[in-house]
The first five atom37 places (N, CA, C, CB, O) and aatype in JSON, in Angstrom:
{
  "aatype": [5, 0, 0, 19, 16, 3, 19, 10, 10, 6, 11, 16, 19, 1, 0, 0, 2, 6, 13, 6, 19, 15, 11, 9, 0, 10, 16, 7, 7, 19, 0, 1, 2, 15, 18, 9, 1, 0, 5, 13, 6, 11, 1, 0, 2, 5, 6, 7, 10, 5, 10, 13, 19, 14, 15, 14, 0, 18, 4, 16, 3, 2, 0, 0, 12, 9, 7, 0, 0, 7, 5, 13, 18, 10, 6, 0, 7, 5, 8, 0, 3, 13, 15, 10, 3, 0, 19, 14, 2, 10, 7, 10, 2, 16, 1, 14, 0],
  "atom_mask": [
    [1, 1, 1, 1, 1],
    [1, 1, 1, 1, 1],
    [1, 1, 1, 1, 1],
    [1, 1, 1, 1, 1],
    [1, 1, 1, 1, 1],
    [1, 1, 1, 1, 1],
    [1, 1, 1, 1, 1],
    [1, 1, 1, 1, 1],
    [1, 1, 1, 1, 1],
    [1, 1, 1, 1, 1],
    [1, 1, 1, 1, 1],
    [1, 1, 1, 1, 1],
    [1, 1, 1, 1, 1],
    [1, 1, 1, 1, 1],
    [1, 1, 1, 1, 1],
    [1, 1, 1, 1, 1],
    [1, 1, 1, 1, 1],
    [1, 1, 1, 1, 1],
    [1, 1, 1, 1, 1],
    [1, 1, 1, 1, 1],
    [1, 1, 1, 1, 1],
    [1, 1, 1, 1, 1],
    [1, 1, 1, 1, 1],
    [1, 1, 1, 1, 1],
    [1, 1, 1, 1, 1],
    [1, 1, 1, 1, 1],
    [1, 1, 1, 1, 1],
    [1, 1, 1, 0, 1],
    [1, 1, 1, 0, 1],
    [1, 1, 1, 1, 1],
    [1, 1, 1, 1, 1],
    [1, 1, 1, 1, 1],
    [1, 1, 1, 1, 1],
    [1, 1, 1, 1, 1],
    [1, 1, 1, 1, 1],
    [1, 1, 1, 1, 1],
    [1, 1, 1, 1, 1],
    [1, 1, 1, 1, 1],
    [1, 1, 1, 1, 1],
    [1, 1, 1, 1, 1],
    [1, 1, 1, 1, 1],
    [1, 1, 1, 1, 1],
    [1, 1, 1, 1, 1],
    [1, 1, 1, 1, 1],
    [1, 1, 1, 1, 1],
    [1, 1, 1, 1, 1],
    [1, 1, 1, 1, 1],
    [1, 1, 1, 0, 1],
    [1, 1, 1, 1, 1],
    [1, 1, 1, 1, 1],
    [1, 1, 1, 1, 1],
    [1, 1, 1, 1, 1],
    [1, 1, 1, 1, 1],
    [1, 1, 1, 1, 1],
    [1, 1, 1, 1, 1],
    [1, 1, 1, 1, 1],
    [1, 1, 1, 1, 1],
    [1, 1, 1, 1, 1],
    [1, 1, 1, 1, 1],
    [1, 1, 1, 1, 1],
    [1, 1, 1, 1, 1],
    [1, 1, 1, 1, 1],
    [1, 1, 1, 1, 1],
    [1, 1, 1, 1, 1],
    [1, 1, 1, 1, 1],
    [1, 1, 1, 1, 1],
    [1, 1, 1, 0, 1],
    [1, 1, 1, 1, 1],
    [1, 1, 1, 1, 1],
    [1, 1, 1, 0, 1],
    [1, 1, 1, 1, 1],
    [1, 1, 1, 1, 1],
    [1, 1, 1, 1, 1],
    [1, 1, 1, 1, 1],
    [1, 1, 1, 1, 1],
    [1, 1, 1, 1, 1],
    [1, 1, 1, 0, 1],
    [1, 1, 1, 1, 1],
    [1, 1, 1, 1, 1],
    [1, 1, 1, 1, 1],
    [1, 1, 1, 1, 1],
    [1, 1, 1, 1, 1],
    [1, 1, 1, 1, 1],
    [1, 1, 1, 1, 1],
    [1, 1, 1, 1, 1],
    [1, 1, 1, 1, 1],
    [1, 1, 1, 1, 1],
    [1, 1, 1, 1, 1],
    [1, 1, 1, 1, 1],
    [1, 1, 1, 1, 1],
    [1, 1, 1, 0, 1],
    [1, 1, 1, 1, 1],
    [1, 1, 1, 1, 1],
    [1, 1, 1, 1, 1],
    [1, 1, 1, 1, 1],
    [1, 1, 1, 1, 1],
    [1, 1, 1, 1, 1]
  ],
  "atom_positions": [
    [[-1.59, 23.3, 8.03], [-0.55, 22.75, 7.5], [0.59, 23.01, 8.5], [-0.33, 23.25, 6.14], [1.26, 22.07, 8.95]],
    [[0.8, 24.27, 8.83], [1.91, 24.66, 9.72], [1.68, 24.01, 11.23], [1.98, 26.33, 9.77], [2.61, 23.58, 11.91]],
    [[0.35, 24.02, 11.63], [0.19, 23.58, 13.03], [0.5, 21.99, 13.05], [-1.36, 23.92, 13.59], [1.12, 21.48, 13.98]],
    [[0.05, 21.3, 12.0], [0.17, 19.95, 11.92], [1.79, 19.51, 11.98], [-0.58, 19.5, 10.6], [2.21, 18.62, 12.72]],
    [[2.49, 20.15, 11.2], [3.83, 20.01, 11.03], [4.61, 20.44, 12.19], [4.21, 20.68, 9.91], [5.66, 19.86, 12.45]],
    [[4.15, 21.5, 12.98], [4.73, 21.74, 14.34], [4.58, 20.46, 15.37], [3.98, 23.04, 14.96], [5.47, 19.92, 16.04]],
    [[3.3, 20.16, 15.31], [3.09, 18.92, 16.35], [3.79, 17.81, 15.96], [1.63, 18.44, 16.51], [4.3, 17.13, 16.86]],
    [[3.95, 17.39, 14.57], [4.71, 16.13, 14.22], [6.17, 16.45, 14.67], [4.61, 15.73, 12.57], [6.73, 15.68, 15.45]],
    [[6.84, 17.59, 14.19], [8.14, 17.74, 14.58], [8.36, 17.78, 16.04], [8.62, 18.86, 14.01], [9.31, 17.09, 16.44]],
    [[7.68, 18.44, 16.94], [7.89, 18.57, 18.3], [7.7, 17.15, 18.99], [6.93, 19.64, 18.86], [8.4, 16.84, 19.95]],
    [[6.84, 16.37, 18.52], [6.64, 14.98, 19.0], [8.03, 14.15, 18.64], [5.25, 14.28, 18.24], [8.7, 13.5, 19.44]],
    [[8.26, 14.33, 17.39], [9.63, 13.47, 16.95], [10.74, 13.72, 17.48], [10.02, 13.56, 15.65], [11.53, 12.82, 17.75]],
    [[11.03, 15.12, 17.76], [12.2, 15.58, 18.38], [12.15, 15.02, 19.72], [12.34, 17.08, 18.38], [13.05, 14.27, 20.12]],
    [[11.2, 15.32, 20.4], [11.03, 14.77, 21.79], [11.25, 13.38, 22.0], [9.76, 15.02, 22.25], [12.01, 13.0, 22.9]],
    [[10.55, 12.47, 21.11], [11.07, 11.15, 21.05], [12.27, 10.6, 20.85], [10.59, 10.69, 20.37], [12.7, 9.58, 21.38]],
    [[12.95, 11.48, 19.88], [14.34, 11.11, 19.57], [15.36, 11.51, 20.72], [14.75, 11.79, 18.22], [16.38, 10.84, 20.9]],
    [[15.06, 12.59, 21.45], [15.8, 12.79, 22.68], [15.39, 11.95, 23.84], [15.71, 14.16, 23.06], [16.21, 11.71, 24.71]],
    [[14.33, 11.55, 23.9], [13.89, 10.75, 25.19], [14.52, 9.29, 24.91], [12.06, 10.69, 25.4], [15.05, 8.66, 25.82]],
    [[14.45, 8.83, 23.74], [14.98, 7.53, 23.39], [16.6, 7.54, 22.86], [14.0, 6.95, 22.24], [17.19, 6.52, 22.51]],
    [[17.13, 8.76, 22.88], [18.6, 8.89, 22.61], [18.82, 8.24, 21.35], [19.52, 8.27, 23.72], [19.66, 7.35, 21.27]],
    [[18.09, 8.62, 20.29], [18.39, 8.26, 18.86], [18.86, 9.46, 18.06], [17.15, 7.65, 18.17], [18.53, 10.59, 18.39]],
    [[19.61, 9.22, 17.01], [20.19, 10.04, 16.26], [19.76, 10.18, 14.72], [21.43, 9.72, 16.41], [20.2, 10.97, 13.89]],
    [[18.79, 9.19, 14.59], [18.27, 9.04, 13.2], [16.74, 8.93, 13.08], [18.87, 7.81, 12.57], [16.15, 8.05, 13.7]],
    [[16.11, 9.76, 12.35], [14.77, 9.56, 12.16], [14.35, 9.43, 10.82], [14.1, 10.51, 12.73], [15.11, 9.62, 9.87]],
    [[12.91, 9.05, 10.68], [12.55, 8.79, 9.29], [11.08, 9.57, 9.17], [12.49, 7.06, 8.95], [10.36, 9.65, 10.17]],
    [[10.73, 10.07, 8.02], [9.69, 10.65, 7.6], [9.08, 9.78, 6.47], [10.02, 12.0, 7.24], [9.67, 9.69, 5.39]],
    [[7.96, 9.17, 6.69], [7.34, 8.1, 5.77], [5.94, 8.31, 5.62], [7.55, 6.68, 6.28], [5.33, 9.16, 6.27]],
    [[5.3, 7.43, 4.63], [3.87, 7.37, 4.47], [3.46, 8.69, 3.55], [0.0, 0.0, 0.0], [4.29, 9.45, 3.04]],
    [[2.08, 8.8, 3.44], [1.67, 9.75, 2.73], [1.99, 11.18, 3.14], [0.0, 0.0, 0.0], [1.98, 12.09, 2.31]],
    [[2.28, 11.39, 4.48], [2.51, 12.8, 4.94], [3.87, 13.16, 4.44], [2.42, 12.98, 6.54], [4.11, 14.34, 4.21]],
    [[4.88, 12.15, 4.24], [6.14, 12.48, 3.72], [6.28, 13.15, 2.23], [6.87, 11.25, 3.76], [7.29, 13.72, 1.83]],
    [[5.16, 13.0, 1.54], [5.09, 13.41, 0.12], [4.82, 14.99, 0.28], [3.85, 12.55, -0.78], [5.0, 15.64, -0.74]],
    [[4.45, 15.63, 1.31], [4.19, 16.94, 1.53], [5.54, 17.91, 1.26], [3.66, 17.02, 2.98], [6.46, 17.75, 2.05]],
    [[5.67, 18.66, 0.45], [6.9, 19.4, 0.42], [7.16, 20.26, 1.5], [6.98, 20.13, -0.69], [8.32, 20.36, 1.91]],
    [[6.23, 20.91, 2.04], [6.36, 21.85, 3.19], [6.84, 20.98, 4.37], [4.94, 22.61, 3.53], [7.89, 21.34, 4.91]],
    [[6.23, 19.9, 4.83], [6.64, 18.89, 5.82], [8.03, 18.47, 5.65], [5.79, 17.71, 5.75], [8.87, 18.5, 6.56]],
    [[8.24, 18.08, 4.47], [9.68, 17.66, 4.1], [10.61, 18.6, 4.5], [9.89, 17.44, 2.67], [11.48, 18.33, 5.32]],
    [[10.46, 19.89, 3.88], [11.42, 20.95, 4.19], [11.63, 21.23, 5.62], [11.03, 22.17, 3.57], [12.76, 21.34, 6.09]],
    [[10.42, 21.37, 6.42], [10.62, 21.68, 7.78], [11.35, 20.63, 8.62], [9.36, 21.96, 8.36], [12.17, 20.92, 9.49]],
    [[10.97, 19.28, 8.29], [11.78, 18.29, 8.83], [13.2, 18.32, 8.6], [11.36, 17.15, 8.42], [13.96, 18.08, 9.54]],
    [[13.66, 18.63, 7.33], [14.96, 18.79, 6.96], [15.73, 19.76, 7.82], [14.99, 19.16, 5.63], [16.85, 19.56, 8.28]],
    [[14.98, 20.86, 7.96], [15.54, 22.05, 8.62], [15.78, 21.71, 10.04], [14.61, 23.28, 8.51], [16.9, 21.91, 10.52]],
    [[14.7, 21.15, 10.85], [14.85, 20.83, 12.15], [15.75, 19.82, 12.36], [13.71, 20.52, 12.7], [16.51, 19.92, 13.32]],
    [[15.81, 18.74, 11.54], [16.89, 17.8, 11.78], [18.16, 18.14, 11.84], [16.89, 16.94, 10.98], [18.97, 17.71, 12.66]],
    [[18.44, 19.15, 10.72], [19.72, 19.73, 10.72], [20.09, 20.56, 12.13], [19.76, 20.67, 9.47], [21.25, 20.52, 12.53]],
    [[19.26, 21.16, 12.73], [19.28, 22.04, 13.76], [19.55, 21.14, 15.0], [17.98, 22.88, 13.82], [20.44, 21.45, 15.8]],
    [[18.9, 20.19, 15.14], [18.89, 19.14, 16.36], [19.98, 18.14, 16.25], [17.53, 18.32, 16.45], [20.17, 17.35, 17.17]],
    [[20.71, 18.14, 15.14], [21.8, 17.1, 14.73], [21.29, 15.7, 14.57], [0.0, 0.0, 0.0], [21.95, 14.71, 14.88]],
    [[19.97, 15.67, 14.01], [19.51, 14.44, 13.52], [19.71, 14.07, 12.21], [18.3, 14.34, 13.72], [19.7, 14.94, 11.33]],
    [[19.91, 12.72, 11.92], [19.98, 12.28, 10.54], [18.59, 11.91, 10.09], [20.95, 11.1, 10.38], [17.98, 10.95, 10.56]],
    [[18.11, 12.71, 9.12], [16.69, 12.24, 8.61], [16.68, 11.48, 7.29], [15.75, 13.46, 8.41], [17.35, 11.85, 6.34]],
    [[15.92, 10.43, 7.26], [15.67, 9.54, 6.17], [14.16, 9.84, 5.54], [15.84, 7.99, 6.71], [13.15, 9.68, 6.22]],
    [[14.15, 10.24, 4.3], [12.95, 10.37, 3.83], [12.97, 9.65, 2.29], [12.57, 11.9, 3.89], [13.76, 10.05, 1.44]],
    [[12.22, 8.8, 2.08], [12.09, 8.16, 0.71], [11.74, 9.3, -0.43], [10.88, 6.99, 0.76], [11.36, 10.46, -0.24]],
    [[11.96, 8.67, -1.57], [11.52, 9.7, -2.75], [10.01, 9.74, -2.68], [12.01, 9.23, -4.36], [9.33, 8.84, -2.2]],
    [[9.59, 10.78, -3.16], [8.16, 11.13, -3.07], [7.24, 9.89, -3.89], [7.96, 12.73, -3.78], [6.07, 9.64, -3.62]],
    [[7.93, 9.31, -4.79], [7.23, 8.2, -5.53], [6.96, 7.03, -4.51], [8.14, 7.67, -6.81], [6.07, 6.22, -4.78]],
    [[7.61, 6.91, -3.44], [7.4, 5.93, -2.42], [6.64, 6.31, -1.16], [8.63, 5.47, -2.05], [6.53, 5.58, -0.17]],
    [[6.13, 7.56, -1.33], [5.39, 8.12, -0.1], [4.04, 8.01, -0.44], [5.73, 9.61, 0.3], [3.54, 8.98, -1.01]],
    [[3.35, 7.07, -0.22], [1.98, 6.73, -0.54], [1.2, 6.56, 0.76], [1.9, 5.43, -1.41], [1.81, 6.37, 1.81]],
    [[-0.24, 6.63, 0.71], [-1.14, 6.59, 1.71], [-1.31, 5.14, 1.93], [-2.4, 7.34, 1.4], [-1.25, 4.42, 0.93]],
    [[-1.51, 4.55, 3.16], [-1.69, 3.33, 3.64], [-2.95, 2.59, 2.96], [-1.8, 3.46, 5.1], [-3.01, 1.36, 2.9]],
    [[-3.88, 3.38, 2.48], [-5.09, 2.86, 1.93], [-4.99, 1.77, 0.99], [-5.78, 3.85, 1.31], [-5.83, 0.88, 1.04]],
    [[-4.03, 1.74, 0.13], [-3.69, 0.73, -0.91], [-3.26, -0.48, -0.23], [-2.59, 1.22, -1.89], [-3.63, -1.58, -0.65]],
    [[-2.48, -0.37, 0.83], [-2.05, -1.57, 1.53], [-3.07, -2.15, 2.25], [-0.98, -1.34, 2.38], [-3.03, -3.37, 2.43]],
    [[-4.09, -1.39, 2.77], [-5.22, -1.98, 3.52], [-6.16, -2.65, 2.53], [-5.98, -0.9, 4.37], [-6.7, -3.73, 2.8]],
    [[-6.38, -1.98, 1.34], [-7.13, -2.49, 0.33], [-6.77, -3.83, -0.15], [0.0, 0.0, 0.0], [-7.58, -4.74, -0.26]],
    [[-5.28, -3.94, -0.49], [-4.73, -5.23, -0.84], [-4.93, -6.28, 0.13], [-3.37, -5.13, -1.06], [-5.31, -7.38, -0.26]],
    [[-4.69, -6.03, 1.48], [-5.01, -6.94, 2.5], [-6.26, -7.52, 2.46], [-4.87, -6.4, 3.66], [-6.46, -8.73, 2.48]],
    [[-7.19, -6.59, 2.4], [-8.6, -6.98, 2.44], [-8.99, -7.84, 1.29], [0.0, 0.0, 0.0], [-9.81, -8.74, 1.45]],
    [[-8.42, -7.59, 0.08], [-8.71, -8.35, -1.11], [-8.04, -9.88, -0.73], [-8.02, -7.56, -2.56], [-8.71, -10.86, -1.05]],
    [[-6.9, -10.06, -0.16], [-6.41, -11.51, 0.2], [-7.39, -12.1, 1.06], [-4.99, -11.57, 0.95], [-7.73, -13.26, 0.83]],
    [[-7.98, -11.38, 2.15], [-9.03, -11.97, 3.03], [-10.21, -12.52, 2.13], [-9.59, -10.86, 4.07], [-10.7, -13.64, 2.3]],
    [[-10.58, -11.64, 1.18], [-11.89, -11.93, 0.53], [-11.7, -13.01, -0.5], [-12.49, -10.65, -0.13], [-12.64, -13.76, -0.76]],
    [[-10.42, -13.14, -1.17], [-10.23, -14.12, -1.89], [-10.25, -15.6, -1.17], [-9.08, -13.8, -2.52], [-10.63, -16.65, -1.69]],
    [[-9.78, -15.42, 0.07], [-9.76, -16.57, 0.96], [-11.12, -17.04, 1.56], [-8.85, -16.26, 2.06], [-11.19, -18.01, 2.32]],
    [[-12.23, -16.28, 1.16], [-13.4, -16.69, 1.68], [-13.74, -15.95, 2.98], [0.0, 0.0, 0.0], [-14.8, -16.24, 3.54]],
    [[-12.93, -15.03, 3.52], [-12.99, -14.55, 4.91], [-13.71, -13.1, 4.65], [-11.39, -14.48, 5.69], [-13.16, -12.24, 3.96]],
    [[-14.86, -12.93, 5.22], [-15.33, -11.59, 5.24], [-16.42, -11.34, 6.46], [-15.95, -11.3, 3.81], [-16.99, -12.29, 7.0]],
    [[-16.63, -10.17, 6.78], [-17.67, -9.96, 7.85], [-18.95, -9.06, 7.3], [-16.95, -9.2, 9.13], [-18.85, -8.4, 6.27]],
    [[-20.03, -9.09, 8.02], [-21.08, -8.37, 7.63], [-20.92, -7.04, 8.26], [-22.33, -9.04, 7.94], [-19.93, -6.72, 8.92]],
    [[-22.05, -6.2, 8.01], [-21.85, -4.77, 8.53], [-22.11, -4.54, 9.96], [-22.71, -3.82, 7.79], [-22.3, -3.39, 10.37]],
    [[-22.14, -5.56, 10.75], [-22.23, -5.38, 12.08], [-20.75, -5.37, 12.76], [-23.15, -6.46, 12.63], [-20.64, -5.14, 13.96]],
    [[-19.83, -5.58, 12.08], [-18.39, -5.72, 12.48], [-17.92, -4.26, 12.73], [-17.46, -6.48, 11.31], [-17.93, -3.36, 11.89]],
    [[-17.47, -4.15, 14.14], [-16.91, -2.69, 14.56], [-15.51, -2.56, 14.11], [-16.92, -2.42, 16.2], [-14.78, -3.54, 14.07]],
    [[-15.11, -1.35, 13.75], [-13.76, -0.83, 13.58], [-12.99, -1.06, 14.8], [-13.76, 0.61, 13.23], [-13.45, -0.68, 15.87]],
    [[-11.75, -1.68, 14.71], [-10.85, -1.68, 15.79], [-9.45, -1.13, 15.38], [-10.75, -3.06, 16.34], [-8.66, -1.92, 14.86]],
    [[-9.13, -0.01, 15.56], [-7.96, 0.54, 14.78], [-6.72, 0.09, 15.41], [-7.96, 2.1, 14.7], [-5.67, 0.44, 14.88]],
    [[-6.67, -0.62, 16.45], [-5.31, -1.03, 17.12], [-5.11, -2.5, 16.94], [-5.27, -0.7, 18.7], [-4.33, -3.07, 17.69]],
    [[-5.71, -3.13, 16.03], [-5.46, -4.67, 16.01], [-4.15, -4.8, 15.49], [-6.5, -5.54, 15.11], [-3.73, -3.95, 14.7]],
    [[-3.36, -5.88, 15.86], [-2.15, -6.2, 15.46], [-2.32, -6.78, 13.86], [0.0, 0.0, 0.0], [-3.38, -7.1, 13.32]],
    [[-1.07, -6.83, 13.31], [-1.02, -7.24, 11.82], [-1.49, -8.55, 11.7], [0.38, -7.18, 11.19], [-2.2, -8.85, 10.74]],
    [[-1.11, -9.59, 12.76], [-1.42, -10.94, 12.58], [-2.77, -11.3, 13.27], [-0.27, -11.79, 13.09], [-3.03, -12.43, 13.69]],
    [[-3.61, -10.21, 13.35], [-5.11, -10.54, 13.97], [-6.0, -10.79, 12.63], [-5.83, -9.09, 15.0], [-6.11, -10.08, 11.64]],
    [[-6.57, -11.99, 12.92], [-7.71, -12.51, 11.8], [-8.8, -11.97, 11.97], [-8.06, -13.93, 11.75], [-9.31, -11.95, 13.09]],
    [[-9.38, -11.44, 10.91], [-10.98, -10.95, 10.97], [-11.84, -12.11, 11.57], [-11.63, -10.56, 9.34], [-11.5, -13.29, 11.46]],
    [[-12.97, -11.72, 12.2], [-14.03, -12.73, 12.51], [-14.79, -13.23, 11.42], [-14.95, -12.24, 13.41], [-15.67, -14.07, 11.62]]
  ]
}
């Protein structure tokens, strides 16, 4: 947990400095972790960054979103067989084969 937090923090701070931004956000399922939240708050204060973190109730995993998107495709009659390869970098407007 500490190692993952350190990597996330270092990359976030480096990106904020590189792109000269003063505001960062911690979102998704990882933002629900109280240790990660606390470390981000501490480091943001040290670096002079404004941190935005939603309420834990809104910090959910993307699996529900992916499942809902899949359901819409299925209801539209679009589906693939088990030969379909996973392509993790497809854009959001990419249609399944």
